[in-house]
């Protein structure tokens, strides 16, 4: 029981800090003042944060499998929320990676739009996270 609680708690620590990085990184690049000259630094932070979310999110499932032999029995709404989070995470990770790969040639407007999209994806994922607690 102790090791199970510790495994969930440590995974949740990574997941919480990843959530901060995903949304905070994108917001801080845009507000209160535009910091696009540090766009690549923010993008690396955001890329790592999305990666942390994907890895720790998967680890939640692996931990359940290890201790119970099955993944949690989610309601339809919780399952839909999880799908939204997974889709947001894959899109956010890909967008940050694409910007790091090609973004040097992009206009300021495009870079700003990219960070706005990354912030929106983070907000969607965080909102969806709350609906994981929807039990049937
Ligand atoms: C592949 C992507 C992801 C997967 C598979 C995933 C999976 C999970 C799971 C299984 C839980 C429930 C843990 C538990 O209580 O047992 C959880 C919680 C949470 N996730 Fe994710 N997640 C992903 C991405 C994200 C993203 C991108 C964010 C935010 C930016 C996020 C934010 C949260 C938060 C805040 C919680 C805690 C919710 C609560 O306890 O009320 N997750 N996640």
PDB file of N, CA, C and O in Angstrom, residues 27-59:
ATOM      1  N   UNK A  27       2.261  30.838 -21.625  1.00  0.00           N
ATOM      2  CA  UNK A  27       1.711  32.138 -21.190  1.00  0.00           C
ATOM      3  C   UNK A  27       2.819  33.159 -20.941  1.00  0.00           C
ATOM      4  O   UNK A  27       2.714  34.325 -21.334  1.00  0.00           O
ATOM      5  N   UNK A  28       3.894  32.690 -20.319  1.00  0.00           N
ATOM      6  CA  UNK A  28       4.968  33.597 -19.945  1.00  0.00           C
ATOM      7  C   UNK A  28       5.701  34.126 -21.185  1.00  0.00           C
ATOM      8  O   UNK A  28       6.289  35.214 -21.149  1.00  0.00           O
ATOM      9  N   UNK A  29       5.678  33.377 -22.285  1.00  0.00           N
ATOM     10  CA  UNK A  29       6.293  33.857 -23.534  1.00  0.00           C
ATOM     11  C   UNK A  29       5.474  35.007 -24.131  1.00  0.00           C
ATOM     12  O   UNK A  29       5.975  35.812 -24.916  1.00  0.00           O
ATOM     13  N   UNK A  30       4.187  35.084 -23.750  1.00  0.00           N
ATOM     14  CA  UNK A  30       3.274  36.053 -24.366  1.00  0.00           C
ATOM     15  C   UNK A  30       2.914  37.219 -23.445  1.00  0.00           C
ATOM     16  O   UNK A  30       2.587  38.318 -23.908  1.00  0.00           O
ATOM     17  N   UNK A  31       2.926  36.983 -22.171  1.00  0.00           N
ATOM     18  CA  UNK A  31       2.355  37.907 -21.200  1.00  0.00           C
ATOM     19  C   UNK A  31       3.159  37.930 -19.922  1.00  0.00           C
ATOM     20  O   UNK A  31       3.661  36.877 -19.535  1.00  0.00           O
ATOM     21  N   UNK A  32       3.334  39.082 -19.254  1.00  0.00           N
ATOM     22  CA  UNK A  32       2.730  40.395 -19.498  1.00  0.00           C
ATOM     23  C   UNK A  32       3.402  41.164 -20.642  1.00  0.00           C
ATOM     24  O   UNK A  32       2.882  42.203 -21.038  1.00  0.00           O
ATOM     25  N   UNK A  33       4.535  40.660 -21.124  1.00  0.00           N
ATOM     26  CA  UNK A  33       5.124  41.311 -22.297  1.00  0.00           C
ATOM     27  C   UNK A  33       5.649  40.220 -23.232  1.00  0.00           C
ATOM     28  O   UNK A  33       6.041  39.136 -22.763  1.00  0.00           O
ATOM     29  N   UNK A  34       5.619  40.491 -24.528  1.00  0.00           N
ATOM     30  CA  UNK A  34       6.056  39.475 -25.487  1.00  0.00           C
ATOM     31  C   UNK A  34       7.539  39.182 -25.311  1.00  0.00           C
ATOM     32  O   UNK A  34       8.349  40.111 -25.279  1.00  0.00           O
ATOM     33  N   UNK A  35       7.898  37.902 -25.213  1.00  0.00           N
ATOM     34  CA  UNK A  35       9.314  37.549 -25.046  1.00  0.00           C
ATOM     35  C   UNK A  35       9.724  36.595 -26.164  1.00  0.00           C
ATOM     36  O   UNK A  35      10.355  35.565 -25.922  1.00  0.00           O
ATOM     37  N   UNK A  36       9.367  36.953 -27.387  1.00  0.00           N
ATOM     38  CA  UNK A  36       9.600  36.024 -28.495  1.00  0.00           C
ATOM     39  C   UNK A  36      11.085  35.857 -28.813  1.00  0.00           C
ATOM     40  O   UNK A  36      11.482  34.890 -29.457  1.00  0.00           O
ATOM     41  N   UNK A  37      11.915  36.808 -28.333  1.00  0.00           N
ATOM     42  CA  UNK A  37      13.364  36.641 -28.561  1.00  0.00           C
ATOM     43  C   UNK A  37      13.889  35.415 -27.803  1.00  0.00           C
ATOM     44  O   UNK A  37      14.947  34.885 -28.126  1.00  0.00           O
ATOM     45  N   UNK A  38      13.129  34.989 -26.783  1.00  0.00           N
ATOM     46  CA  UNK A  38      13.499  33.767 -26.048  1.00  0.00           C
ATOM     47  C   UNK A  38      12.599  32.603 -26.460  1.00  0.00           C
ATOM     48  O   UNK A  38      12.454  31.633 -25.708  1.00  0.00           O
ATOM     49  N   UNK A  39      12.003  32.742 -27.648  1.00  0.00           N
ATOM     50  CA  UNK A  39      11.018  31.754 -28.086  1.00  0.00           C
ATOM     51  C   UNK A  39      11.542  30.324 -28.045  1.00  0.00           C
ATOM     52  O   UNK A  39      10.838  29.419 -27.585  1.00  0.00           O
ATOM     53  N   UNK A  40      12.774  30.120 -28.482  1.00  0.00           N
ATOM     54  CA  UNK A  40      13.298  28.746 -28.522  1.00  0.00           C
ATOM     55  C   UNK A  40      13.486  28.184 -27.106  1.00  0.00           C
ATOM     56  O   UNK A  40      13.222  27.005 -26.868  1.00  0.00           O
ATOM     57  N   UNK A  41      13.927  29.034 -26.200  1.00  0.00           N
ATOM     58  CA  UNK A  41      14.099  28.571 -24.808  1.00  0.00           C
ATOM     59  C   UNK A  41      12.746  28.155 -24.232  1.00  0.00           C
ATOM     60  O   UNK A  41      12.619  27.078 -23.624  1.00  0.00           O
ATOM     61  N   UNK A  42      11.734  29.008 -24.455  1.00  0.00           N
ATOM     62  CA  UNK A  42      10.393  28.657 -23.963  1.00  0.00           C
ATOM     63  C   UNK A  42       9.899  27.376 -24.644  1.00  0.00           C
ATOM     64  O   UNK A  42       9.290  26.525 -24.005  1.00  0.00           O
ATOM     65  N   UNK A  43      10.182  27.277 -25.934  1.00  0.00           N
ATOM     66  CA  UNK A  43       9.689  26.101 -26.670  1.00  0.00           C
ATOM     67  C   UNK A  43      10.332  24.818 -26.141  1.00  0.00           C
ATOM     68  O   UNK A  43       9.662  23.787 -26.042  1.00  0.00           O
ATOM     69  N   UNK A  44      11.618  24.870 -25.783  1.00  0.00           N
ATOM     70  CA  UNK A  44      12.266  23.679 -25.205  1.00  0.00           C
ATOM     71  C   UNK A  44      11.599  23.307 -23.887  1.00  0.00           C
ATOM     72  O   UNK A  44      11.320  22.134 -23.621  1.00  0.00           O
ATOM     73  N   UNK A  45      11.356  24.333 -23.057  1.00  0.00           N
ATOM     74  CA  UNK A  45      10.698  24.089 -21.771  1.00  0.00           C
ATOM     75  C   UNK A  45       9.331  23.429 -21.997  1.00  0.00           C
ATOM     76  O   UNK A  45       8.969  22.438 -21.340  1.00  0.00           O
ATOM     77  N   UNK A  46       8.592  23.990 -22.953  1.00  0.00           N
ATOM     78  CA  UNK A  46       7.233  23.484 -23.222  1.00  0.00           C
ATOM     79  C   UNK A  46       7.294  22.066 -23.798  1.00  0.00           C
ATOM     80  O   UNK A  46       6.499  21.196 -23.422  1.00  0.00           O
ATOM     81  N   UNK A  47       8.273  21.832 -24.673  1.00  0.00           N
ATOM     82  CA  UNK A  47       8.424  20.489 -25.260  1.00  0.00           C
ATOM     83  C   UNK A  47       8.704  19.457 -24.169  1.00  0.00           C
ATOM     84  O   UNK A  47       8.070  18.388 -24.119  1.00  0.00           O
ATOM     85  N   UNK A  48       9.643  19.787 -23.271  1.00  0.00           N
ATOM     86  CA  UNK A  48       9.977  18.862 -22.179  1.00  0.00           C
ATOM     87  C   UNK A  48       8.746  18.655 -21.292  1.00  0.00           C
ATOM     88  O   UNK A  48       8.438  17.532 -20.872  1.00  0.00           O
ATOM     89  N   UNK A  49       8.005  19.749 -21.035  1.00  0.00           N
ATOM     90  CA  UNK A  49       6.821  19.647 -20.170  1.00  0.00           C
ATOM     91  C   UNK A  49       5.748  18.752 -20.805  1.00  0.00           C
ATOM     92  O   UNK A  49       5.159  17.905 -20.118  1.00  0.00           O
ATOM     93  N   UNK A  50       5.502  18.896 -22.103  1.00  0.00           N
ATOM     94  CA  UNK A  50       4.527  17.996 -22.757  1.00  0.00           C
ATOM     95  C   UNK A  50       5.033  16.557 -22.672  1.00  0.00           C
ATOM     96  O   UNK A  50       4.269  15.627 -22.452  1.00  0.00           O
ATOM     97  N   UNK A  51       6.347  16.386 -22.872  1.00  0.00           N
ATOM     98  CA  UNK A  51       6.933  15.041 -22.774  1.00  0.00           C
ATOM     99  C   UNK A  51       6.714  14.454 -21.376  1.00  0.00           C
ATOM    100  O   UNK A  51       6.394  13.270 -21.226  1.00  0.00           O
ATOM    101  N   UNK A  52       6.891  15.307 -20.346  1.00  0.00           N
ATOM    102  CA  UNK A  52       6.669  14.849 -18.968  1.00  0.00           C
ATOM    103  C   UNK A  52       5.224  14.406 -18.777  1.00  0.00           C
ATOM    104  O   UNK A  52       4.937  13.409 -18.089  1.00  0.00           O
ATOM    105  N   UNK A  53       4.288  15.151 -19.377  1.00  0.00           N
ATOM    106  CA  UNK A  53       2.872  14.803 -19.227  1.00  0.00           C
ATOM    107  C   UNK A  53       2.564  13.465 -19.871  1.00  0.00           C
ATOM    108  O   UNK A  53       1.841  12.647 -19.307  1.00  0.00           O
ATOM    109  N   UNK A  54       3.137  13.262 -21.060  1.00  0.00           N
ATOM    110  CA  UNK A  54       2.878  12.000 -21.769  1.00  0.00           C
ATOM    111  C   UNK A  54       3.473  10.837 -20.976  1.00  0.00           C
ATOM    112  O   UNK A  54       2.816   9.811 -20.747  1.00  0.00           O
ATOM    113  N   UNK A  55       4.730  11.020 -20.503  1.00  0.00           N
ATOM    114  CA  UNK A  55       5.402   9.936 -19.782  1.00  0.00           C
ATOM    115  C   UNK A  55       4.707   9.656 -18.443  1.00  0.00           C
ATOM    116  O   UNK A  55       4.407   8.496 -18.113  1.00  0.00           O
ATOM    117  N   UNK A  56       4.411  10.706 -17.665  1.00  0.00           N
ATOM    118  CA  UNK A  56       3.798  10.475 -16.351  1.00  0.00           C
ATOM    119  C   UNK A  56       2.355  10.011 -16.498  1.00  0.00           C
ATOM    120  O   UNK A  56       1.869   9.187 -15.701  1.00  0.00           O
ATOM    121  N   UNK A  57       1.651  10.525 -17.517  1.00  0.00           N
ATOM    122  CA  UNK A  57       0.278  10.059 -17.774  1.00  0.00           C
ATOM    123  C   UNK A  57       0.280   8.565 -18.057  1.00  0.00           C
ATOM    124  O   UNK A  57      -0.539   7.810 -17.518  1.00  0.00           O
ATOM    125  N   UNK A  58       1.227   8.128 -18.891  1.00  0.00           N
ATOM    126  CA  UNK A  58       1.348   6.696 -19.189  1.00  0.00           C
ATOM    127  C   UNK A  58       1.700   5.903 -17.939  1.00  0.00           C
ATOM    128  O   UNK A  58       1.215   4.793 -17.723  1.00  0.00           O
ATOM    129  N   UNK A  59       2.547   6.511 -17.096  1.00  0.00           N
ATOM    130  CA  UNK A  59       2.991   5.840 -15.868  1.00  0.00           C
ATOM    131  C   UNK A  59       1.825   5.601 -14.892  1.00  0.00           C
ATOM    132  O   UNK A  59       1.811   4.605 -14.169  1.00  0.00           O
TER     133      UNK A  59
END
